[in-house]
Short mmCIF file of C-alpha atoms in Angstrom, two decimals:
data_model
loop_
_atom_site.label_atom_id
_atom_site.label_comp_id
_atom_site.label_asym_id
_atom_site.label_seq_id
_atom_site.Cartn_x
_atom_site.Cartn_y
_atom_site.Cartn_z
CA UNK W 5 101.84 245.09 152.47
CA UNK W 6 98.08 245.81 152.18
CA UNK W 7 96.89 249.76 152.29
CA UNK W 8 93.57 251.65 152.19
CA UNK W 9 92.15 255.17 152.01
CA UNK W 10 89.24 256.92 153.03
CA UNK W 11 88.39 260.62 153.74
CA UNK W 12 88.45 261.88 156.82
CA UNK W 13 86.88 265.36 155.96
CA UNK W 14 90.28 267.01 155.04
CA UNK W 15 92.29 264.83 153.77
CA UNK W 16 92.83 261.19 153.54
CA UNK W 17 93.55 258.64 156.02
CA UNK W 18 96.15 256.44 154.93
CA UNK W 19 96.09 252.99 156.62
CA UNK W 20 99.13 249.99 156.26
CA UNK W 21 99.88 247.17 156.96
CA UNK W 22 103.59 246.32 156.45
CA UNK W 23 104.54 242.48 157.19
CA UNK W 24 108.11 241.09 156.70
CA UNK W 25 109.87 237.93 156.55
CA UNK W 26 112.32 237.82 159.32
CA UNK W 27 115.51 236.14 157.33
CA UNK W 28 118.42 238.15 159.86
CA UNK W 29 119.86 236.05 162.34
CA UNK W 30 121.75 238.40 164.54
CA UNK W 31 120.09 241.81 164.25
CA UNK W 32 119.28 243.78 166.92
CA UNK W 33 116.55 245.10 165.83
CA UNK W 34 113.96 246.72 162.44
CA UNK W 35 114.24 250.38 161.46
CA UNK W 36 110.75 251.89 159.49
CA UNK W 37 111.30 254.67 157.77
CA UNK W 38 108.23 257.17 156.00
CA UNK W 39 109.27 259.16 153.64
CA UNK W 40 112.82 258.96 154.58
CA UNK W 41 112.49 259.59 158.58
CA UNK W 42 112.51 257.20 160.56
CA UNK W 43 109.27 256.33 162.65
CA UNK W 44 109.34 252.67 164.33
CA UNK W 45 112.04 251.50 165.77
CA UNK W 46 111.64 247.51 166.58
CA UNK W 47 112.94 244.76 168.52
CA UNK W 48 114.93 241.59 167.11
CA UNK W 49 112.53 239.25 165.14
CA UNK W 50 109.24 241.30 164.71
CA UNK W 51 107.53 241.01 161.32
CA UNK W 52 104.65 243.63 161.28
CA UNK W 53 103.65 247.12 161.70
CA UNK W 54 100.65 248.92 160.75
CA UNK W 55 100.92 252.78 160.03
CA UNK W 56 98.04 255.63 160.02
CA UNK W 57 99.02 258.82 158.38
CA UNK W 58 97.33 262.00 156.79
CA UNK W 59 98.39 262.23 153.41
CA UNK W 60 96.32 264.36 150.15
CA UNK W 61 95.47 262.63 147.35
CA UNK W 62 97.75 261.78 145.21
CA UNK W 63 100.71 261.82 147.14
CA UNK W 64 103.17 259.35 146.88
CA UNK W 65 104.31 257.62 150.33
CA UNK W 66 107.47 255.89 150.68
CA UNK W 67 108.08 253.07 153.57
CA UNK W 68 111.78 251.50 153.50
CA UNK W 69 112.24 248.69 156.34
CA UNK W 70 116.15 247.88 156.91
CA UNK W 71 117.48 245.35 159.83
CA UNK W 72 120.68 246.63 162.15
CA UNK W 73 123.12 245.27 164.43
CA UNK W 74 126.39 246.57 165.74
CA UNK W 75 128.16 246.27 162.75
CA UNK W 76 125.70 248.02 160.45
CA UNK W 77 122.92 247.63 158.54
CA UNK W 78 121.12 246.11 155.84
CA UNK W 79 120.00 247.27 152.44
CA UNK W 80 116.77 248.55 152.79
CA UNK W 81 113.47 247.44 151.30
CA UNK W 82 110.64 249.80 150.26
CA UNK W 83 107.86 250.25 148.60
CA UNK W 84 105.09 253.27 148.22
CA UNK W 85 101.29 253.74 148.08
CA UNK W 86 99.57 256.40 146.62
CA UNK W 87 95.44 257.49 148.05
CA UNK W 88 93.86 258.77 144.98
#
């Protein structure tokens, strides 16, 4: 992932790039989640996002991608950024 900050007069603007290697062979699909909630929902073999999202400094923000098909899904893989 690559991220950057910058001010937007109130707060920051949190910008990210979130790339993945696309090792499933029968999902259905990629689920993004910020800070727990989901917010992309994507279709089979896609392997990037990018994300803009208000945020104060110093805030931790969590991103957790998992992969799904009709049996389940898969552990999930996160990380977080932090503006300061």
């Amino acid at each position: 992932y690559n991220f950057f900050c910058s001010w937007n007069g109130s707060n920051n603007t949190l910008n990210v790039t979130i790339e993945w290697t696309d090792k499933a062979v029968d999902e259905d699909g990629y689920k993004l989640y910020r800070n727990g909630a989901e917010i992309a929902n994507f279709s089979p073999n896609t392997v990037s996002y990018s994300d803009e999202y208000a945020v104060n400094s110093g805030v931790d923000v969590a991103y957790a991608i998992e992969a799904y098909n009709q049996v389940g899904v898969s552990r999930r893989a996160g990380f977080s950024v932090t503006c300061q």
